[in-house]
Tab-separated table of N, CA and C in Angstrom:
chain	number	residue	atom	x	y	z
O	1	MET	N	6.383	-42.857	84.730
O	1	MET	CA	5.501	-43.914	84.300
O	1	MET	C	5.443	-44.962	85.403
O	2	SER	N	4.247	-45.462	85.671
O	2	SER	CA	4.105	-46.457	86.728
O	2	SER	C	4.613	-47.805	86.240
O	3	SER	N	4.842	-48.717	87.200
O	3	SER	CA	5.372	-50.026	86.847
O	3	SER	C	4.269	-50.967	86.364
O	4	ALA	N	3.002	-50.605	86.569
O	4	ALA	CA	1.906	-51.444	86.100
O	4	ALA	C	1.870	-51.435	84.580
O	5	ALA	N	1.509	-52.563	84.024
O	5	ALA	CA	1.445	-52.671	82.568
O	5	ALA	C	0.323	-51.798	82.025
O	6	PRO	N	0.632	-50.938	81.063
O	6	PRO	CA	-0.429	-50.129	80.455
O	6	PRO	C	-1.297	-51.001	79.555
O	7	ILE	N	-2.528	-50.609	79.390
O	7	ILE	CA	-3.439	-51.356	78.544
O	7	ILE	C	-3.145	-51.032	77.071
O	8	HIS	N	-3.163	-52.045	76.237
O	8	HIS	CA	-2.991	-51.825	74.806
O	8	HIS	C	-4.209	-51.040	74.310
O	9	PRO	N	-4.006	-50.022	73.466
O	9	PRO	CA	-5.136	-49.207	73.019
O	9	PRO	C	-6.188	-50.009	72.262
O	10	GLY	N	-5.797	-51.103	71.637
O	10	GLY	CA	-6.775	-51.941	70.953
O	10	GLY	C	-7.734	-52.609	71.925
O	11	ILE	N	-7.246	-52.961	73.089
O	11	ILE	CA	-8.112	-53.549	74.120
O	11	ILE	C	-9.097	-52.490	74.599
O	12	HIS	N	-8.612	-51.264	74.739
O	12	HIS	CA	-9.505	-50.152	75.104
O	12	HIS	C	-10.566	-49.972	74.011
O	13	LEU	N	-10.151	-50.087	72.759
O	13	LEU	CA	-11.100	-49.996	71.650
O	13	LEU	C	-12.174	-51.068	71.785
O	14	GLY	N	-11.780	-52.281	72.131
O	14	GLY	CA	-12.751	-53.353	72.336
O	14	GLY	C	-13.766	-53.008	73.410
O	15	HIS	N	-13.305	-52.380	74.492
O	15	HIS	CA	-14.210	-51.950	75.560
O	15	HIS	C	-15.177	-50.887	75.047
O	16	GLU	N	-14.677	-49.970	74.229
O	16	GLU	CA	-15.533	-48.912	73.668
O	16	GLU	C	-16.604	-49.512	72.748
O	17	ILE	N	-16.223	-50.490	71.960
O	17	ILE	CA	-17.174	-51.149	71.061
O	17	ILE	C	-18.284	-51.814	71.880
O	18	GLU	N	-17.892	-52.525	72.936
O	18	GLU	CA	-18.877	-53.174	73.805
O	18	GLU	C	-19.750	-52.154	74.526
O	19	ARG	N	-19.128	-51.105	75.042
O	19	ARG	CA	-19.862	-50.088	75.804
O	19	ARG	C	-20.950	-49.434	74.962
O	20	HIS	N	-20.655	-49.245	73.688
O	20	HIS	CA	-21.617	-48.591	72.798
O	20	HIS	C	-22.479	-49.604	72.030
O	21	GLU	N	-22.305	-50.897	72.379
O	21	GLU	CA	-23.086	-51.977	71.787
O	21	GLU	C	-23.023	-51.965	70.257
O	22	LEU	N	-21.811	-51.796	69.743
O	22	LEU	CA	-21.580	-51.806	68.309
O	22	LEU	C	-21.151	-53.200	67.869
O	23	SER	N	-21.502	-53.562	66.659
O	23	SER	CA	-21.001	-54.826	66.130
O	23	SER	C	-19.594	-54.597	65.592
O	24	LYS	N	-18.824	-55.654	65.570
O	24	LYS	CA	-17.465	-55.536	65.031
O	24	LYS	C	-17.509	-55.255	63.532
O	25	ARG	N	-18.475	-55.837	62.826
O	25	ARG	CA	-18.627	-55.581	61.399
O	25	ARG	C	-18.913	-54.100	61.151
O	26	GLN	N	-19.861	-53.570	61.904
O	26	GLN	CA	-20.229	-52.156	61.775
O	26	GLN	C	-19.040	-51.254	62.104
O	27	THR	N	-18.305	-51.597	63.139
O	27	THR	CA	-17.157	-50.795	63.554
O	27	THR	C	-16.063	-50.829	62.493
O	28	ALA	N	-15.753	-52.011	61.991
O	28	ALA	CA	-14.712	-52.136	60.963
O	28	ALA	C	-15.090	-51.343	59.716
O	29	GLU	N	-16.329	-51.448	59.297
O	29	GLU	CA	-16.777	-50.712	58.112
O	29	GLU	C	-16.682	-49.208	58.337
O	30	SER	N	-17.116	-48.760	59.501
O	30	SER	CA	-17.080	-47.329	59.814
O	30	SER	C	-15.653	-46.800	59.852
O	31	LEU	N	-14.739	-47.602	60.389
O	31	LEU	CA	-13.331	-47.193	60.477
O	31	LEU	C	-12.574	-47.434	59.173
O	32	GLN	N	-13.238	-48.091	58.218
O	32	GLN	CA	-12.646	-48.411	56.915
O	32	GLN	C	-11.400	-49.296	57.063
O	33	ILE	N	-11.564	-50.313	57.918
O	33	ILE	CA	-10.509	-51.319	58.091
O	33	ILE	C	-11.148	-52.692	57.966
O	34	GLY	N	-10.348	-53.689	57.694
O	34	GLY	CA	-10.860	-55.049	57.612
O	34	GLY	C	-11.231	-55.588	58.985
O	35	ARG	N	-12.155	-56.543	58.984
O	35	ARG	CA	-12.555	-57.138	60.266
O	35	ARG	C	-11.394	-57.846	60.950
O	36	MET	N	-10.536	-58.503	60.168
O	36	MET	CA	-9.384	-59.181	60.780
O	36	MET	C	-8.455	-58.170	61.436
O	37	THR	N	-8.293	-57.012	60.810
O	37	THR	CA	-7.474	-55.957	61.421
O	37	THR	C	-8.097	-55.516	62.733
O	38	LEU	N	-9.408	-55.348	62.745
O	38	LEU	CA	-10.099	-54.958	63.975
O	38	LEU	C	-9.917	-56.023	65.051
O	39	TYR	N	-10.066	-57.289	64.682
O	39	TYR	CA	-9.887	-58.369	65.662
O	39	TYR	C	-8.461	-58.360	66.228
O	40	ARG	N	-7.474	-58.135	65.366
O	40	ARG	CA	-6.085	-58.078	65.828
O	40	ARG	C	-5.879	-56.895	66.773
O	41	LEU	N	-6.504	-55.753	66.472
O	41	LEU	CA	-6.400	-54.591	67.357
O	41	LEU	C	-6.988	-54.902	68.723
O	42	ILE	N	-8.180	-55.472	68.722
O	42	ILE	CA	-8.883	-55.762	69.972
O	42	ILE	C	-8.110	-56.749	70.838
O	43	LYS	N	-7.356	-57.650	70.198
O	43	LYS	CA	-6.546	-58.621	70.949
O	43	LYS	C	-5.178	-58.060	71.319
O	44	GLY	N	-4.898	-56.811	70.934
O	44	GLY	CA	-3.607	-56.211	71.254
O	44	GLY	C	-2.489	-56.692	70.362
O	45	GLU	N	-2.818	-57.198	69.186
O	45	GLU	CA	-1.820	-57.745	68.271
O	45	GLU	C	-1.461	-56.791	67.130
O	46	ALA	N	-2.158	-55.675	67.034
O	46	ALA	CA	-1.873	-54.680	65.994
O	46	ALA	C	-1.787	-53.309	66.651
O	47	ASP	N	-1.020	-52.433	66.044
O	47	ASP	CA	-0.792	-51.104	66.610
O	47	ASP	C	-1.768	-50.069	66.059
O	48	ILE	N	-1.980	-49.043	66.851
O	48	ILE	CA	-2.767	-47.891	66.424
O	48	ILE	C	-1.840	-46.971	65.641
O	49	THR	N	-2.164	-46.739	64.384
O	49	THR	CA	-1.382	-45.827	63.551
O	49	THR	C	-1.978	-44.432	63.648
O	50	VAL	N	-1.267	-43.451	63.130
O	50	VAL	CA	-1.792	-42.079	63.128
O	50	VAL	C	-3.106	-42.023	62.361
O	51	GLU	N	-3.135	-42.648	61.190
O	51	GLU	CA	-4.357	-42.627	60.378
O	51	GLU	C	-5.532	-43.252	61.125
O	52	LEU	N	-5.288	-44.391	61.763
O	52	LEU	CA	-6.354	-45.055	62.506
O	52	LEU	C	-6.770	-44.216	63.708
O	53	ALA	N	-5.813	-43.601	64.374
O	53	ALA	CA	-6.137	-42.747	65.525
O	53	ALA	C	-7.076	-41.615	65.102
O	54	LEU	N	-6.841	-41.052	63.933
O	54	LEU	CA	-7.718	-39.985	63.431
O	54	LEU	C	-9.113	-40.529	63.137
O	55	ARG	N	-9.187	-41.742	62.605
O	55	ARG	CA	-10.495	-42.360	62.347
O	55	ARG	C	-11.218	-42.680	63.657
O	56	LEU	N	-10.455	-43.128	64.651
O	56	LEU	CA	-11.051	-43.413	65.961
O	56	LEU	C	-11.573	-42.141	66.621
O	57	GLU	N	-10.835	-41.056	66.452
O	57	GLU	CA	-11.297	-39.768	66.991
O	57	GLU	C	-12.627	-39.382	66.349
O	58	ALA	N	-12.716	-39.528	65.038
O	58	ALA	CA	-13.955	-39.192	64.340
O	58	ALA	C	-15.096	-40.113	64.771
O	59	GLY	N	-14.805	-41.377	64.974
O	59	GLY	CA	-15.838	-42.350	65.295
O	59	GLY	C	-16.276	-42.378	66.747
O	60	PHE	N	-15.324	-42.199	67.654
O	60	PHE	CA	-15.628	-42.349	69.080
O	60	PHE	C	-15.507	-41.059	69.879
O	61	GLY	N	-14.941	-40.027	69.270
O	61	GLY	CA	-14.809	-38.757	69.978
O	61	GLY	C	-13.651	-38.713	70.957
O	62	ILE	N	-12.829	-39.749	70.972
O	62	ILE	CA	-11.641	-39.776	71.827
O	62	ILE	C	-10.500	-39.199	70.993
O	63	PRO	N	-9.842	-38.139	71.475
O	63	PRO	CA	-8.814	-37.480	70.655
O	63	PRO	C	-7.750	-38.447	70.131
O	64	ALA	N	-7.350	-38.219	68.890
O	64	ALA	CA	-6.324	-39.053	68.254
O	64	ALA	C	-5.058	-39.093	69.100
O	65	VAL	N	-4.700	-37.962	69.679
O	65	VAL	CA	-3.474	-37.911	70.478
O	65	VAL	C	-3.563	-38.867	71.671
O	66	LYS	N	-4.756	-39.063	72.213
O	66	LYS	CA	-4.928	-39.988	73.348
O	66	LYS	C	-4.666	-41.432	72.910
O	67	TRP	N	-5.196	-41.812	71.729
O	67	TRP	CA	-4.939	-43.158	71.204
O	67	TRP	C	-3.445	-43.363	70.980
O	68	LEU	N	-2.787	-42.342	70.433
O	68	LEU	CA	-1.352	-42.449	70.139
O	68	LEU	C	-0.522	-42.462	71.416
O	69	GLU	N	-0.945	-41.714	72.424
O	69	GLU	CA	-0.243	-41.750	73.723
O	69	GLU	C	-0.364	-43.131	74.358
O	70	MET	N	-1.559	-43.724	74.263
O	70	MET	CA	-1.730	-45.077	74.812
O	70	MET	C	-0.821	-46.063	74.086
O	71	GLN	N	-0.725	-45.918	72.755
O	71	GLN	CA	0.143	-46.806	71.984
O	71	GLN	C	1.602	-46.606	72.371
O	72	ALA	N	2.022	-45.339	72.501
O	72	ALA	CA	3.410	-45.045	72.873
O	72	ALA	C	3.727	-45.578	74.272
O	73	ASP	N	2.804	-45.396	75.222
O	73	ASP	CA	3.015	-45.914	76.579
O	73	ASP	C	3.149	-47.435	76.563
O	74	TYR	N	2.284	-48.079	75.791
O	74	TYR	CA	2.332	-49.538	75.697
O	74	TYR	C	3.643	-49.990	75.059
O	75	ASP	N	4.041	-49.333	73.967
O	75	ASP	CA	5.287	-49.689	73.286
O	75	ASP	C	6.498	-49.481	74.190
O	76	ARG	N	6.511	-48.376	74.940
O	76	ARG	CA	7.617	-48.089	75.854
O	76	ARG	C	7.698	-49.167	76.932
O	77	TRP	N	6.543	-49.545	77.465
O	77	TRP	CA	6.507	-50.580	78.492
O	77	TRP	C	7.004	-51.911	77.929
O	78	GLN	N	6.536	-52.277	76.719
O	78	GLN	CA	6.980	-53.512	76.073
O	78	GLN	C	8.503	-53.518	75.906
O	79	ASN	N	9.051	-52.379	75.523
O	79	ASN	CA	10.493	-52.258	75.341
O	79	ASN	C	11.219	-52.507	76.666
O	80	GLN	N	10.686	-51.965	77.751
O	80	GLN	CA	11.292	-52.161	79.061
O	80	GLN	C	11.187	-53.621	79.501
O	81	VAL	N	10.058	-54.251	79.245
O	81	VAL	CA	9.844	-55.652	79.625
O	81	VAL	C	10.833	-56.555	78.886
O	82	LYS	N	11.077	-56.244	77.629
O	82	LYS	CA	12.018	-57.037	76.832
O	82	LYS	C	13.456	-56.821	77.276
O	83	GLY	N	13.681	-55.821	78.137
O	83	GLY	CA	15.008	-55.579	78.658
O	83	GLY	C	15.937	-54.902	77.674
O	84	SER	N	15.374	-54.096	76.811
O	84	SER	CA	16.201	-53.383	75.838
O	84	SER	C	17.221	-52.525	76.573
O	85	ASP	N	18.488	-52.696	76.234
O	85	ASP	CA	19.561	-51.960	76.894
O	85	ASP	C	19.967	-50.765	76.041
O	86	LEU	N	19.367	-49.629	76.343
O	86	LEU	CA	19.675	-48.408	75.596
O	86	LEU	C	20.905	-47.704	76.153
O	87	SER	N	21.455	-48.216	77.252
O	87	SER	CA	22.620	-47.568	77.852
O	87	SER	C	23.847	-47.673	76.945
O	88	ARG	N	23.817	-48.610	76.013
O	88	ARG	CA	24.945	-48.760	75.100
O	88	ARG	C	24.919	-47.726	73.979
O	89	ASN	N	23.788	-47.065	73.805
O	89	ASN	CA	23.704	-46.037	72.772
O	89	ASN	C	24.524	-44.827	73.200
O	90	PRO	N	25.348	-44.311	72.295
O	90	PRO	CA	26.155	-43.143	72.673
O	90	PRO	C	25.286	-41.890	72.772
O	91	ARG	N	25.657	-41.018	73.700
O	91	ARG	CA	24.957	-39.738	73.840
O	91	ARG	C	25.366	-38.859	72.671
O	92	LEU	N	24.384	-38.277	72.009
O	92	LEU	CA	24.646	-37.412	70.859
O	92	LEU	C	24.887	-35.967	71.268
O	93	VAL	N	24.199	-35.528	72.324
O	93	VAL	CA	24.365	-34.155	72.813
O	93	VAL	C	24.420	-34.189	74.335
O	94	GLU	N	24.997	-33.193	74.914
O	94	GLU	CA	25.042	-33.077	76.373
O	94	GLU	C	23.676	-32.634	76.890
O	95	PRO	N	23.339	-33.025	78.111
O	95	PRO	CA	22.066	-32.586	78.682
O	95	PRO	C	21.996	-31.063	78.704
O	96	GLU	N	20.802	-30.559	78.445
O	96	GLU	CA	20.630	-29.109	78.391
O	96	GLU	C	20.498	-28.519	79.784
O	97	THR	N	20.943	-27.282	79.894
O	97	THR	CA	20.730	-26.544	81.135
O	97	THR	C	19.289	-26.058	81.137
O	98	LYS	N	18.820	-25.611	82.283
O	98	LYS	CA	17.449	-25.129	82.396
O	98	LYS	C	17.195	-23.967	81.449
O	99	SER	N	18.155	-23.054	81.315
O	99	SER	CA	17.957	-21.900	80.424
O	99	SER	C	17.861	-22.353	78.966
O	100	GLN	N	18.611	-23.387	78.567
O	100	GLN	CA	18.516	-23.899	77.204
O	100	GLN	C	17.154	-24.555	76.973
O	101	GLN	N	16.646	-25.262	77.984
O	101	GLN	CA	15.337	-25.884	77.869
O	101	GLN	C	14.255	-24.830	77.701
O	102	GLU	N	14.358	-23.734	78.471
O	102	GLU	CA	13.380	-22.657	78.361
O	102	GLU	C	13.435	-22.013	76.981
O	103	LEU	N	14.624	-21.837	76.457
O	103	LEU	CA	14.792	-21.247	75.140
O	103	LEU	C	14.182	-22.167	74.070
O	104	ASN	N	14.374	-23.467	74.213
O	104	ASN	CA	13.834	-24.421	73.246
O	104	ASN	C	12.315	-24.432	73.252
O	105	MET	N	11.705	-24.083	74.371
O	105	MET	CA	10.249	-24.069	74.463
O	105	MET	C	9.667	-22.974	73.568
O	106	LEU	N	10.468	-21.997	73.199
O	106	LEU	CA	9.978	-20.919	72.337
O	106	LEU	C	9.821	-21.369	70.892
O	107	PHE	N	10.475	-22.453	70.530
O	107	PHE	CA	10.444	-22.897	69.130
O	107	PHE	C	9.463	-24.002	68.913
């Protein structure tokens, strides 16, 4: 992951709304969310949920997994910025060998 801050998916949603010249009222109604929720998303103050990602896929044609990846990247970056120290968490399992990783890919 690069050190540049990833864009919040809600901000990307705002760009999509503008690009397609949609009103926020029309967009909120189509996505079946409140206008305040849409405004919070566009400002990067609300998260993209799985349900919303599926609605965005239906509405904009951008795969739900892409919206969720953007959210995960943003959340991971936010966690790093806050300086979360995960090194104190105990390791639950030993790192896998390459052959174990290949075997796990079958499941």
